[in-house]
Coordinates of C-alpha atoms in Angstrom, one line a residue:
X1 CA 4.1 4.9 -12.1
X2 CA 7.7 4.4 -10.5
X3 CA 9.6 7.4 -10.5
X4 CA 13.1 6.9 -11.8
X5 CA 14.8 6.6 -8.3
X6 CA 12.4 3.0 -7.7
X7 CA 12.8 2.3 -11.1
X8 CA 16.6 1.1 -10.8
X9 CA 16.6 -2.1 -8.9
X10 CA 19.6 -2.1 -8.4
X11 CA 21.1 1.7 -8.0
X12 CA 22.0 0.4 -4.6
X13 CA 23.8 -3.0 -5.0
X14 CA 24.8 -2.7 -1.1
X15 CA 20.9 -3.0 -0.7
X16 CA 20.5 -6.4 -1.9
X17 CA 22.1 -8.2 0.4
X18 CA 21.2 -9.8 3.9
X19 CA 21.4 -5.7 5.6
X20 CA 17.7 -5.1 4.6
X21 CA 16.8 -8.3 5.5
X22 CA 17.9 -7.0 9.1
X23 CA 15.3 -4.2 9.2
X24 CA 16.9 -0.5 10.0
X25 CA 18.9 -1.4 12.6
X26 CA 20.9 -4.3 10.6
X27 CA 21.6 -1.1 7.8
X28 CA 23.0 1.4 10.3
X29 CA 25.0 -1.6 11.8
X30 CA 26.9 -2.2 8.6
X31 CA 26.6 1.3 7.5
X32 CA 24.9 1.5 4.4
X33 CA 23.0 4.3 4.6
X34 CA 23.5 7.2 2.8
X35 CA 22.7 10.6 2.8
X36 CA 20.8 10.0 -0.5
X37 CA 18.7 7.2 0.5
X38 CA 18.0 9.8 3.2
X39 CA 16.6 12.4 1.0
X40 CA 14.2 9.3 -1.2
X41 CA 12.9 8.4 2.1
X42 CA 11.9 11.8 3.8
X43 CA 10.5 12.6 0.9
X44 CA 8.0 9.5 0.4
X45 CA 7.2 9.8 4.0
X46 CA 6.5 13.3 3.4
X47 CA 3.9 12.3 0.9
X48 CA 2.6 9.0 2.8
X49 CA 2.0 11.1 6.1
X50 CA -0.2 13.1 4.7
X51 CA -2.3 10.3 2.8
X52 CA -2.4 8.9 6.1
X53 CA -4.2 12.0 7.9
X54 CA -7.4 11.2 6.4
X55 CA -7.0 7.3 6.3
X56 CA -6.5 6.8 10.0
X57 CA -8.9 8.7 10.7
X58 CA -11.4 6.3 7.9
X59 CA -10.0 3.7 9.8
X60 CA -10.8 4.6 13.6
X61 CA -14.1 5.3 11.6
X62 CA -15.3 1.8 11.1
X63 CA -13.1 0.3 13.9
X64 CA -15.9 2.0 15.9
X65 CA -13.2 4.1 18.0
X66 CA -12.7 7.5 18.9
X67 CA -10.8 9.7 15.6
X68 CA -8.1 10.4 16.9
X69 CA -7.3 6.7 17.9
X70 CA -6.8 6.2 13.8
X71 CA -3.5 9.0 14.6
X72 CA -1.8 7.3 17.3
X73 CA -2.4 3.3 15.4
X74 CA -0.1 5.7 12.7
X75 CA 2.9 6.8 15.1
X76 CA 4.1 4.2 17.7
X77 CA 3.8 1.5 15.4
X78 CA 5.6 2.5 12.4
X79 CA 7.4 3.6 14.1
X80 CA 8.2 0.0 15.4
X81 CA 8.1 -1.8 12.7
X82 CA 11.2 0.1 11.2
X83 CA 13.2 -1.0 14.0
X84 CA 13.1 -4.6 12.7
X85 CA 11.4 -5.2 9.7
X86 CA 12.7 -6.9 6.6
X87 CA 10.4 -4.5 3.9
X88 CA 11.5 -1.4 2.7
X89 CA 8.2 -0.2 1.6
X90 CA 5.5 -1.8 3.7
X91 CA 3.3 0.9 5.4
X92 CA 2.5 -0.8 8.8
X93 CA -0.9 1.2 10.2
X94 CA -4.8 1.2 10.0
X95 CA -6.6 -0.5 7.6
X96 CA -9.1 -2.1 6.7
X97 CA -9.7 -5.1 6.7
X98 CA -8.0 -5.2 10.4
X99 CA -10.5 -2.9 11.3
X100 CA -13.1 -4.9 10.3
X101 CA -12.1 -7.2 12.5
X102 CA -11.6 -4.9 15.1
X103 CA -15.3 -4.2 15.0
X104 CA -16.4 -7.6 14.9
X105 CA -14.4 -8.9 17.7
X106 CA -15.3 -5.8 20.2
X107 CA -18.8 -4.4 18.6
X108 CA -20.9 -7.5 20.4
X109 CA -18.9 -6.8 24.2
X110 CA -19.3 -2.9 24.5
X111 CA -20.1 -0.2 23.2
X112 CA -18.8 1.5 19.8
X113 CA -16.3 4.4 21.6
X114 CA -17.3 4.2 24.9
X115 CA -13.8 3.9 27.3
X116 CA -14.9 -0.2 27.7
X117 CA -14.4 -0.5 23.9
X118 CA -11.2 1.2 23.7
X119 CA -9.8 -1.0 26.8
X120 CA -10.5 -3.9 24.4
X121 CA -9.4 -2.3 20.7
X122 CA -6.1 -2.1 22.9
X123 CA -6.2 -5.8 25.0
X124 CA -6.9 -7.5 21.4
X125 CA -4.0 -5.8 19.9
X126 CA -1.9 -6.4 22.5
X127 CA -2.8 -10.0 22.5
X128 CA -3.2 -9.5 18.0
X129 CA 0.8 -8.9 19.5
X130 CA 1.6 -11.9 21.4
X131 CA 0.2 -14.2 18.8
X132 CA 3.3 -12.4 16.3
X133 CA 5.9 -12.4 19.0
X134 CA 5.3 -16.4 19.2
X135 CA 5.3 -16.7 15.7
X136 CA 7.9 -15.1 14.9
X137 CA 10.4 -16.3 17.9
X138 CA 9.2 -20.3 16.6
X139 CA 10.2 -18.8 12.8
X140 CA 6.6 -20.0 11.5
X141 CA 6.3 -17.3 9.2
X142 CA 5.3 -20.2 7.2
X143 CA 1.5 -20.7 8.4
X144 CA 0.5 -18.0 6.0
X145 CA 0.6 -20.8 4.0
X146 CA -2.7 -22.6 5.0
X147 CA -4.3 -19.1 3.7
X148 CA -4.6 -20.3 0.3
X149 CA -5.4 -17.4 -3.1
X150 CA -8.8 -18.3 -3.1
X151 CA -9.4 -18.4 0.3
X152 CA -7.8 -15.1 1.2
X153 CA -9.6 -13.6 -2.3
X154 CA -13.1 -14.8 -1.0
X155 CA -12.5 -13.4 2.5
X156 CA -11.0 -9.9 1.3
X157 CA -14.1 -9.3 -1.3
X158 CA -17.1 -10.5 0.8
X159 CA -14.9 -8.4 4.1
X160 CA -15.1 -5.8 1.7
X161 CA -19.3 -6.0 1.2
X162 CA -19.9 -5.9 4.3
X163 CA -17.2 -2.2 4.8
X164 CA -19.2 -0.7 2.0
X165 CA -22.6 -1.5 3.9
X166 CA -21.1 -0.6 7.6
X167 CA -20.7 3.0 6.0
X168 CA -23.7 3.8 4.0
X169 CA -24.8 5.6 7.0
X170 CA -22.5 7.9 7.1
X171 CA -22.8 8.8 3.5
X172 CA -26.3 8.6 3.7
X173 CA -28.1 9.3 7.1
X174 CA -29.7 6.0 6.9
X175 CA -28.7 3.5 10.5
X176 CA -27.2 -0.1 9.6
X177 CA -27.1 -2.4 12.0
X178 CA -24.0 -4.5 12.1
X179 CA -24.1 -8.3 11.4
X180 CA -24.6 -10.4 8.3
X181 CA -25.3 -9.2 4.9
X182 CA -28.8 -10.3 5.9
X183 CA -29.6 -8.3 8.9
X184 CA -27.7 -5.0 7.2
X185 CA -29.7 -5.1 4.4
X186 CA -33.0 -5.6 6.5
X187 CA -31.8 -3.3 8.4
X188 CA -31.0 -1.0 6.0
X189 CA -34.6 -0.9 4.1
X190 CA -36.6 -0.4 7.8
X191 CA -34.1 2.7 8.6
X192 CA -35.0 4.0 4.7
X193 CA -36.9 7.3 6.0
X194 CA -34.0 8.6 8.5
X195 CA -32.6 9.5 5.6
X196 CA -30.4 12.3 5.8
X197 CA -30.9 14.8 1.7
X198 CA -27.5 17.0 2.2
X199 CA -25.0 14.0 3.9
X200 CA -26.6 12.1 0.7
X201 CA -25.8 14.4 -1.3
X202 CA -22.3 15.4 -0.5
X203 CA -21.3 11.8 0.8
X204 CA -22.1 10.7 -3.7
X205 CA -20.2 13.9 -4.5
X206 CA -16.9 12.9 -2.2
X207 CA -17.6 9.5 -3.7
X208 CA -17.3 10.5 -7.2
X209 CA -14.3 12.9 -7.0
X210 CA -12.8 10.0 -5.2
X211 CA -13.7 7.2 -7.3
X212 CA -13.0 9.4 -10.6
X213 CA -9.5 10.9 -9.5
X214 CA -8.6 7.0 -8.0
X215 CA -9.2 6.2 -12.2
X216 CA -9.2 8.6 -13.9
X217 CA -7.3 11.3 -13.2
X218 CA -3.6 10.7 -14.1
X219 CA -4.4 9.5 -17.2
X220 CA -6.2 13.1 -17.7
X221 CA -3.4 14.5 -16.1
X222 CA -0.4 12.6 -18.8
X223 CA -2.6 13.7 -22.0
X224 CA -2.0 16.4 -20.2
X225 CA 1.9 16.3 -20.3
X226 CA 2.1 16.0 -16.5
X227 CA 5.5 12.8 -15.7
X228 CA 3.5 9.5 -15.7
X229 CA 4.8 9.0 -12.2
X230 CA 3.8 12.8 -10.9
X231 CA 0.2 12.4 -11.8
X232 CA 0.5 8.9 -10.3
X233 CA 1.0 10.3 -7.1
X234 CA -1.3 13.1 -7.3
X235 CA -4.3 10.6 -8.0
X236 CA -3.7 8.7 -4.8
X237 CA -2.9 11.8 -2.3
X238 CA -7.2 12.6 -3.9
X239 CA -8.1 12.2 -0.2
X240 CA -6.1 14.9 0.7
X241 CA -6.7 17.2 -1.4
X242 CA -10.3 16.6 -0.5
X243 CA -10.2 16.6 3.2
X244 CA -9.2 19.3 3.1
X245 CA -12.0 21.4 0.0
X246 CA -14.6 19.6 2.2
X247 CA -13.7 20.7 5.7
X248 CA -13.1 24.4 3.9
X249 CA -17.1 23.8 2.3
X250 CA -18.5 22.8 6.1
X251 CA -16.4 25.7 8.1
X252 CA -16.9 28.4 5.3
X253 CA -20.6 27.9 4.6
X254 CA -21.7 26.3 8.4
X255 CA -23.0 22.7 6.7
X256 CA -22.8 21.2 10.4
X257 CA -25.4 23.9 11.4
X258 CA -27.4 21.7 9.3
X259 CA -26.8 18.4 10.4
X260 CA -23.4 17.4 8.9
X261 CA -21.6 15.2 11.1
X262 CA -18.7 16.7 11.6
X263 CA -14.8 14.9 13.0
X264 CA -15.7 17.2 16.2
X265 CA -12.4 18.5 18.6
X266 CA -9.5 15.9 18.0
X267 CA -6.8 15.7 21.5
X268 CA -4.0 17.4 20.8
X269 CA -0.4 16.3 22.2
X270 CA 0.6 13.2 22.3
X271 CA -0.7 9.4 23.0
X272 CA 0.0 8.3 27.3
X273 CA 1.1 5.2 27.3
X274 CA -1.3 2.6 28.7
X275 CA -2.3 -1.0 29.8
X276 CA -5.6 -2.6 29.8
X277 CA -6.6 -4.1 33.3
X278 CA -6.4 -8.3 33.1
X279 CA -9.6 -9.8 32.5
X280 CA -9.0 -13.4 32.0
X281 CA -12.7 -13.8 31.1
X282 CA -11.9 -10.9 28.1
X283 CA -8.6 -12.7 27.2
X284 CA -10.2 -15.8 26.7
X285 CA -12.9 -14.5 24.3
X286 CA -11.0 -12.7 22.3
X287 CA -8.6 -15.3 21.5
X288 CA -9.7 -16.5 18.5
X289 CA -9.6 -13.3 16.9
X290 CA -6.4 -12.7 17.9
X291 CA -5.1 -15.2 16.4
X292 CA -7.4 -14.4 13.3
X293 CA -6.3 -10.9 13.0
X294 CA -2.2 -12.1 13.3
X295 CA -2.4 -15.1 10.5
X296 CA -4.9 -12.3 8.2
X297 CA -3.0 -9.8 8.7
X298 CA 1.0 -11.1 8.6
X299 CA -0.2 -13.4 5.3
X300 CA -1.7 -9.1 4.0
X301 CA 1.6 -8.0 4.7
X302 CA 3.8 -11.0 3.6
X303 CA 1.9 -10.8 0.2
X304 CA 2.1 -6.8 0.2
X305 CA 6.2 -6.9 1.1
X306 CA 8.0 -10.0 -1.4
X307 CA 5.7 -7.7 -4.2
X308 CA 7.3 -4.5 -4.3
X309 CA 10.9 -6.3 -3.0
X310 CA 11.2 -8.3 -5.9
X311 CA 10.0 -4.6 -8.4
X312 CA 13.5 -4.3 -6.9
X313 CA 15.1 -7.5 -6.5
X314 CA 15.3 -8.2 -3.2
X315 CA 14.0 -10.2 -0.5
X316 CA 11.8 -10.4 2.9
X317 CA 12.4 -12.4 5.7
X318 CA 8.8 -13.7 6.5
X319 CA 9.9 -14.1 10.4
X320 CA 11.1 -10.9 10.3
X321 CA 8.2 -10.2 9.1
X322 CA 6.2 -11.5 12.0
X323 CA 8.3 -10.1 15.1
X324 CA 8.4 -6.1 13.2
X325 CA 4.4 -6.7 13.3
X326 CA 4.8 -7.9 16.8
X327 CA 6.0 -5.2 17.7
X328 CA 4.0 -2.3 15.8
X329 CA 0.8 -4.5 17.6
X330 CA 3.2 -3.9 20.4
X331 CA 3.3 -0.3 20.2
X332 CA -0.3 -0.2 19.0
X333 CA -1.7 -0.9 22.4
X334 CA 0.5 0.8 24.2
X335 CA -0.4 4.1 22.8
X336 CA -3.9 3.5 22.9
X337 CA -4.9 2.1 19.2
X338 CA -5.4 -0.7 18.0
X339 CA -4.6 -4.0 15.4
X340 CA -2.8 -2.4 12.8
X341 CA -0.6 -4.6 9.8
X342 CA 1.0 -3.8 6.2
X343 CA -2.0 -1.8 3.9
X344 CA -1.8 -2.0 0.1
X345 CA -2.6 1.7 -1.1
X346 CA 0.4 3.6 1.6
X347 CA 2.9 1.0 0.4
X348 CA 2.6 1.8 -3.0
X349 CA 2.3 5.1 -3.0
X350 CA 5.9 4.7 -0.5
X351 CA 7.1 3.0 -3.3
X352 CA 6.1 5.4 -6.1
X353 CA 7.8 8.7 -3.6
X354 CA 11.4 7.0 -3.8
X355 CA 11.1 4.6 -0.5
X356 CA 14.0 2.6 0.1
X357 CA 15.2 1.8 3.7
X358 CA 12.7 1.5 6.8
X359 CA 13.2 4.2 8.0
X360 CA 10.8 5.9 5.5
X361 CA 8.4 4.4 8.3
X362 CA 10.2 5.5 11.2
X363 CA 10.2 8.9 9.6
X364 CA 6.4 8.8 8.8
X365 CA 5.7 7.6 12.0
X366 CA 7.2 11.2 13.2
X367 CA 5.1 13.1 10.8
X368 CA 2.1 11.8 12.4
X369 CA 3.6 13.5 15.4
X370 CA 3.6 16.6 14.3
X371 CA 0.2 16.6 12.7
X372 CA -0.9 15.6 15.9
X373 CA 0.9 18.3 17.9
X374 CA 0.3 20.7 15.3
X375 CA -2.6 20.2 13.2
X376 CA -5.4 18.6 14.5
X377 CA -7.2 22.2 15.3
X378 CA -7.7 22.6 11.7
X379 CA -9.8 19.0 11.2
X380 CA -13.0 20.2 13.5
X381 CA -14.8 20.7 10.5
X382 CA -13.8 17.3 8.5
X383 CA -17.2 16.0 7.5
X384 CA -17.5 12.8 8.9
X385 CA -19.3 11.8 4.8
X386 CA -16.3 12.1 4.1
X387 CA -13.9 9.8 5.8
X388 CA -16.7 7.2 4.9
X389 CA -16.2 8.4 0.9
X390 CA -12.5 7.3 1.5
X391 CA -13.2 3.7 3.3
X392 CA -16.3 2.8 0.9
X393 CA -13.6 4.1 -2.3
X394 CA -10.7 1.8 -1.0
X395 CA -12.7 -1.2 -0.3
X396 CA -15.0 -1.3 -4.0
X397 CA -10.6 -1.7 -5.5
X398 CA -10.5 -5.6 -3.1
X399 CA -14.0 -7.1 -4.5
X400 CA -12.7 -9.7 -6.9
X401 CA -15.8 -11.2 -7.5
X402 CA -14.2 -12.3 -11.6
X403 CA -12.1 -14.9 -9.6
X404 CA -14.7 -17.2 -8.9
X405 CA -15.8 -18.3 -13.0
X406 CA -11.6 -18.3 -13.0
X407 CA -12.0 -20.8 -10.4
X408 CA -14.6 -22.6 -11.6
X409 CA -12.6 -23.0 -14.8
X410 CA -9.1 -23.6 -13.7
X411 CA -10.6 -25.4 -10.1
X412 CA -13.8 -27.5 -8.7
X413 CA -12.1 -27.9 -5.2
X414 CA -10.3 -23.9 -5.3
X415 CA -14.0 -22.0 -6.2
X416 CA -16.4 -24.3 -3.7
X417 CA -13.4 -22.8 -1.3
X418 CA -13.8 -19.6 -2.5
X419 CA -17.4 -19.9 -2.5
X420 CA -17.7 -21.6 1.6
X421 CA -15.7 -18.5 2.2
X422 CA -17.1 -15.7 0.5
X423 CA -20.9 -17.3 1.3
X424 CA -20.2 -18.0 5.4
X425 CA -18.0 -14.4 5.6
X426 CA -21.1 -12.2 3.9
X427 CA -24.1 -14.6 6.2
X428 CA -22.9 -16.1 9.2
X429 CA -19.7 -13.7 10.2
X430 CA -16.4 -13.1 9.8
X431 CA -15.2 -15.7 11.9
X432 CA -17.4 -18.8 10.5
X433 CA -16.3 -17.8 7.0
X434 CA -12.8 -17.8 7.3
X435 CA -13.1 -21.1 9.2
X436 CA -14.8 -22.8 6.4
X437 CA -13.2 -21.9 3.5
X438 CA -10.1 -23.3 5.6
X439 CA -11.6 -26.8 6.0
X440 CA -12.7 -26.9 2.7
X441 CA -9.9 -26.2 1.3
X442 CA -8.3 -29.0 3.2
X443 CA -10.6 -31.5 2.6
X444 CA -10.2 -30.6 -0.9
X445 CA -7.0 -30.6 -1.0
X446 CA -7.2 -34.3 0.6
X447 CA -9.5 -35.4 -1.7
X448 CA -7.6 -34.5 -4.3
X449 CA -4.2 -36.3 -2.4
X450 CA -6.8 -39.3 -1.6
X451 CA -6.8 -40.3 -5.5
X452 CA -3.5 -39.6 -6.9
X453 CA -2.8 -39.4 -10.0
X454 CA -1.5 -43.1 -11.5
X455 CA -0.6 -44.0 -14.8
X456 CA 0.7 -46.9 -16.5
X457 CA 3.6 -46.0 -18.8
X458 CA 5.7 -47.3 -22.1
X459 CA 8.3 -46.7 -24.1
X460 CA 8.7 -43.8 -26.4
X461 CA 10.1 -45.3 -29.6
X462 CA 13.2 -44.4 -30.4
X463 CA 14.0 -42.8 -27.4
X464 CA 14.7 -43.1 -23.8
X465 CA 11.5 -41.7 -22.1
X466 CA 8.6 -43.0 -20.6
X467 CA 4.9 -42.1 -21.0
X468 CA 1.3 -42.2 -20.5
X469 CA -0.2 -45.0 -22.9
X470 CA -3.4 -43.2 -22.2
X471 CA -1.9 -40.2 -24.3
X472 CA 1.5 -41.3 -26.3
X473 CA 2.3 -43.9 -29.1
X474 CA 5.0 -46.1 -26.8
X475 CA 6.3 -49.5 -26.8
X476 CA 5.3 -52.4 -24.1
X477 CA 6.4 -55.0 -23.0
X478 CA 3.5 -57.7 -21.9
X479 CA 5.7 -59.5 -19.0
X480 CA 5.9 -55.4 -17.2
X481 CA 3.6 -53.2 -15.4
X482 CA 5.4 -49.6 -15.5
X483 CA 3.5 -47.2 -13.4
X484 CA 3.8 -44.1 -12.7
X485 CA 2.6 -42.4 -9.1
X486 CA 2.4 -38.7 -8.7
X487 CA 1.4 -38.0 -6.0
X488 CA 3.3 -37.8 -2.4
X489 CA 2.7 -41.9 -0.7
X490 CA 0.6 -41.0 2.5
X491 CA -2.0 -42.5 4.9
X492 CA -5.1 -40.4 3.1
X493 CA -3.9 -42.3 -0.5
X494 CA -2.0 -45.5 0.6
X495 CA -5.0 -47.6 0.3
X496 CA -6.3 -46.7 -3.2
X497 CA -2.6 -47.1 -4.7
X498 CA -2.6 -50.7 -4.0
X499 CA -5.8 -51.4 -5.1
X500 CA -4.6 -49.6 -8.4
X501 CA -1.9 -51.9 -9.0
X502 CA -3.5 -54.7 -8.4
X503 CA -6.4 -53.8 -10.3
X504 CA -4.0 -53.6 -13.6
X505 CA -2.6 -56.4 -12.6
X506 CA -6.0 -58.4 -12.7
X507 CA -6.9 -57.0 -15.9
X508 CA -4.0 -58.2 -17.8
X509 CA -2.3 -61.4 -17.6
X510 CA 1.2 -62.7 -18.3
X511 CA 2.2 -59.9 -15.9
X512 CA 5.6 -60.6 -13.8
X513 CA 7.0 -57.9 -13.1
X514 CA 5.6 -54.0 -11.9
X515 CA 8.0 -51.1 -11.7
X516 CA 6.4 -48.1 -9.6
X517 CA 7.8 -44.8 -11.2
X518 CA 9.0 -42.7 -8.7
X519 CA 9.2 -39.6 -9.6
X520 CA 6.7 -38.2 -8.6
X521 CA 6.9 -39.6 -5.1
X522 CA 8.4 -36.0 -2.8
X523 CA 7.7 -37.6 0.2
X524 CA 6.2 -41.1 2.2
X525 CA 4.8 -41.4 5.2
X526 CA 4.9 -43.9 7.4
X527 CA 1.3 -45.7 6.4
X528 CA 3.4 -45.4 2.7
X529 CA 5.9 -47.5 3.8
X530 CA 3.6 -50.1 5.6
X531 CA 1.1 -50.3 1.9
X532 CA 4.7 -50.9 -0.4
X533 CA 5.6 -53.9 2.8
X534 CA 1.7 -55.4 2.4
X535 CA 2.1 -54.7 -1.9
X536 CA 5.4 -56.4 -1.9
X537 CA 3.6 -59.7 -0.1
X538 CA 0.4 -59.4 -2.4
X539 CA 2.6 -59.4 -5.4
X540 CA 4.7 -62.6 -4.4
X541 CA 2.0 -64.6 -3.2
X542 CA 1.0 -64.2 -7.3
X543 CA 4.6 -64.7 -9.1
X544 CA 5.2 -60.5 -9.5
X545 CA 8.3 -59.7 -8.2
X546 CA 7.9 -55.3 -7.6
X547 CA 10.6 -52.4 -8.7
X548 CA 11.3 -48.6 -7.7
X549 CA 12.4 -46.6 -10.2
X550 CA 13.6 -43.4 -10.7
X551 CA 13.1 -42.5 -6.1
X552 CA 13.7 -39.3 -5.6
X553 CA 16.8 -40.0 -2.1
X554 CA 14.8 -38.3 0.5
X555 CA 12.3 -40.6 -0.7
X556 CA 14.8 -43.4 -0.5
X557 CA 16.4 -42.3 2.7
X558 CA 13.4 -43.4 4.4
X559 CA 12.8 -46.7 2.7
X560 CA 16.5 -47.4 4.0
X561 CA 14.8 -47.0 6.8
X562 CA 12.2 -49.4 7.1
X563 CA 12.2 -52.9 6.5
X564 CA 10.6 -53.0 2.5
X565 CA 13.9 -53.2 0.9
X566 CA 15.1 -56.4 3.3
X567 CA 12.1 -57.8 1.8
X568 CA 11.2 -56.8 -1.6
X569 CA 11.3 -59.3 -3.8
X570 CA 12.4 -57.1 -7.1
X571 CA 15.0 -54.2 -7.2
X572 CA 15.5 -50.6 -7.0
X573 CA 16.4 -49.4 -10.2
X574 CA 18.4 -45.6 -11.3
X575 CA 15.9 -44.3 -13.4
X576 CA 12.7 -46.1 -16.1
X577 CA 15.2 -46.7 -18.7
X578 CA 17.5 -49.0 -16.9
X579 CA 14.2 -51.0 -15.2
X580 CA 13.0 -51.3 -18.2
X581 CA 16.8 -52.9 -20.3
X582 CA 17.6 -54.9 -17.3
X583 CA 14.8 -56.7 -16.4
X584 CA 13.6 -57.4 -20.0
X585 CA 17.1 -58.6 -20.9
X586 CA 17.6 -61.2 -17.7
X587 CA 13.5 -62.3 -19.1
X588 CA 15.2 -63.1 -22.6
X589 CA 18.4 -64.4 -21.4
X590 CA 15.6 -67.0 -19.5
X591 CA 14.1 -67.7 -22.2
X592 CA 17.0 -68.2 -24.5
X593 CA 17.8 -71.5 -25.3
X594 CA 21.1 -73.3 -23.3
X595 CA 20.4 -70.7 -20.2

């Protein structure tokens, strides 16, 4: 639940204009920043910083990197995004999906945790940055639309399952080999004898605590009189509470001497700014994954940013988001971290805590600097089982199996795309699964467009409206065939449209005029124009005139640039009713005596 300060989307009317969409610099240049905004942003930054401590360590563990890399990924990237990002609440840093993608890309190339592995992670972040900045400079924000919702839903759900299995070692002590689902399951079965009972007890306790806090703590607190906004924030801060409790538990009872793995010593101080050595072979190997991380991270971030911007009647500039995320990944690379993007859970906390502008993100980065300088020593006894529990509970909410039966009822094409993506990710790998889903989505789209919906229409009695003869009681003229085309005319469906027109004419004797109603045609390509020219000639040979009605302006402009209108045997009418009444009137004049 949002606090009062964030429940009034127009409380800062100056932020509804273009300044916020231009990032923090836009606000400062226009002098639209105030002390009230600073107080709100600073409060949100403090809360998000506290939440980031366990999350950043957990996601570094998931990525196979030294734990301090997660802290590094939460500093400069957040500051860099704040400078140009267009969202006031998006929290940029390490997230589960990009961490898994990083591990999937690098684990076959180097030993996780090694210096070589860290160098590859840095290189991957820099390459992702290059992809994002290039797309941003070319204004290619529309690319996120190619990852349809069913494909993204399936990818995230299946990836969450892979993440869950990868964290079994942290909460049980059973090593699980990385890879597709079947590899992980077989590895789990083979290694059951390595179960560590004390780790299992702690791990299950941590998972239950976090899951209960996430789903039930807020309601429990509200029943006891705690304000709704406060209760929600306390529930979301459960990982930090558990971090303190778990660290004290292990430190005071010496559980690390009994087989419980702990974080240990973390470097104190700021990360060194470094660049990886150039290796052309590695660059070529990592290009596909860098592109994949860029697209998925961008799509996820923009979806989150747009959702929260809409709550405040603000807008998000997708091309500016590309630049902001590109700079964030550049900052991650040069500071010894791994690819980053916008995270949902931290963004929710940021929003609920009252963040208004990107300065909240900048202050979060500064807060993480203080953590690195003064508080990393306190994390020595933090059990790694707690970090795995944080990941497990976080990704459980990402699994959405209910999407499949819904899609199966609504759209079989989308359902098949969902199935292909999920199956591919689980059984073949992340990259192949995503590619498979995109290909199936495109195939379903082409199949749909290759069989456009067309309807024979007639006039609804007493009106100027024309509807499908199979759905309504309508009036038709036996010498007129009116066909409404409900798709754009393009190479994939041009021949199908032509064959349908000819088929309808062959089933009706006495047809003298064909009217193609173009209210549903939004675009026509060269193949569509060529088909209409051919259809015009074929109908002319049969003594039938071809007419158009309700053609949209952009489509009509294209037709004017072709030879079709010069060769057309009929006319172009503004409305379908004008076409029918005009042609009917001409026929009656021709048939009347003495004409």
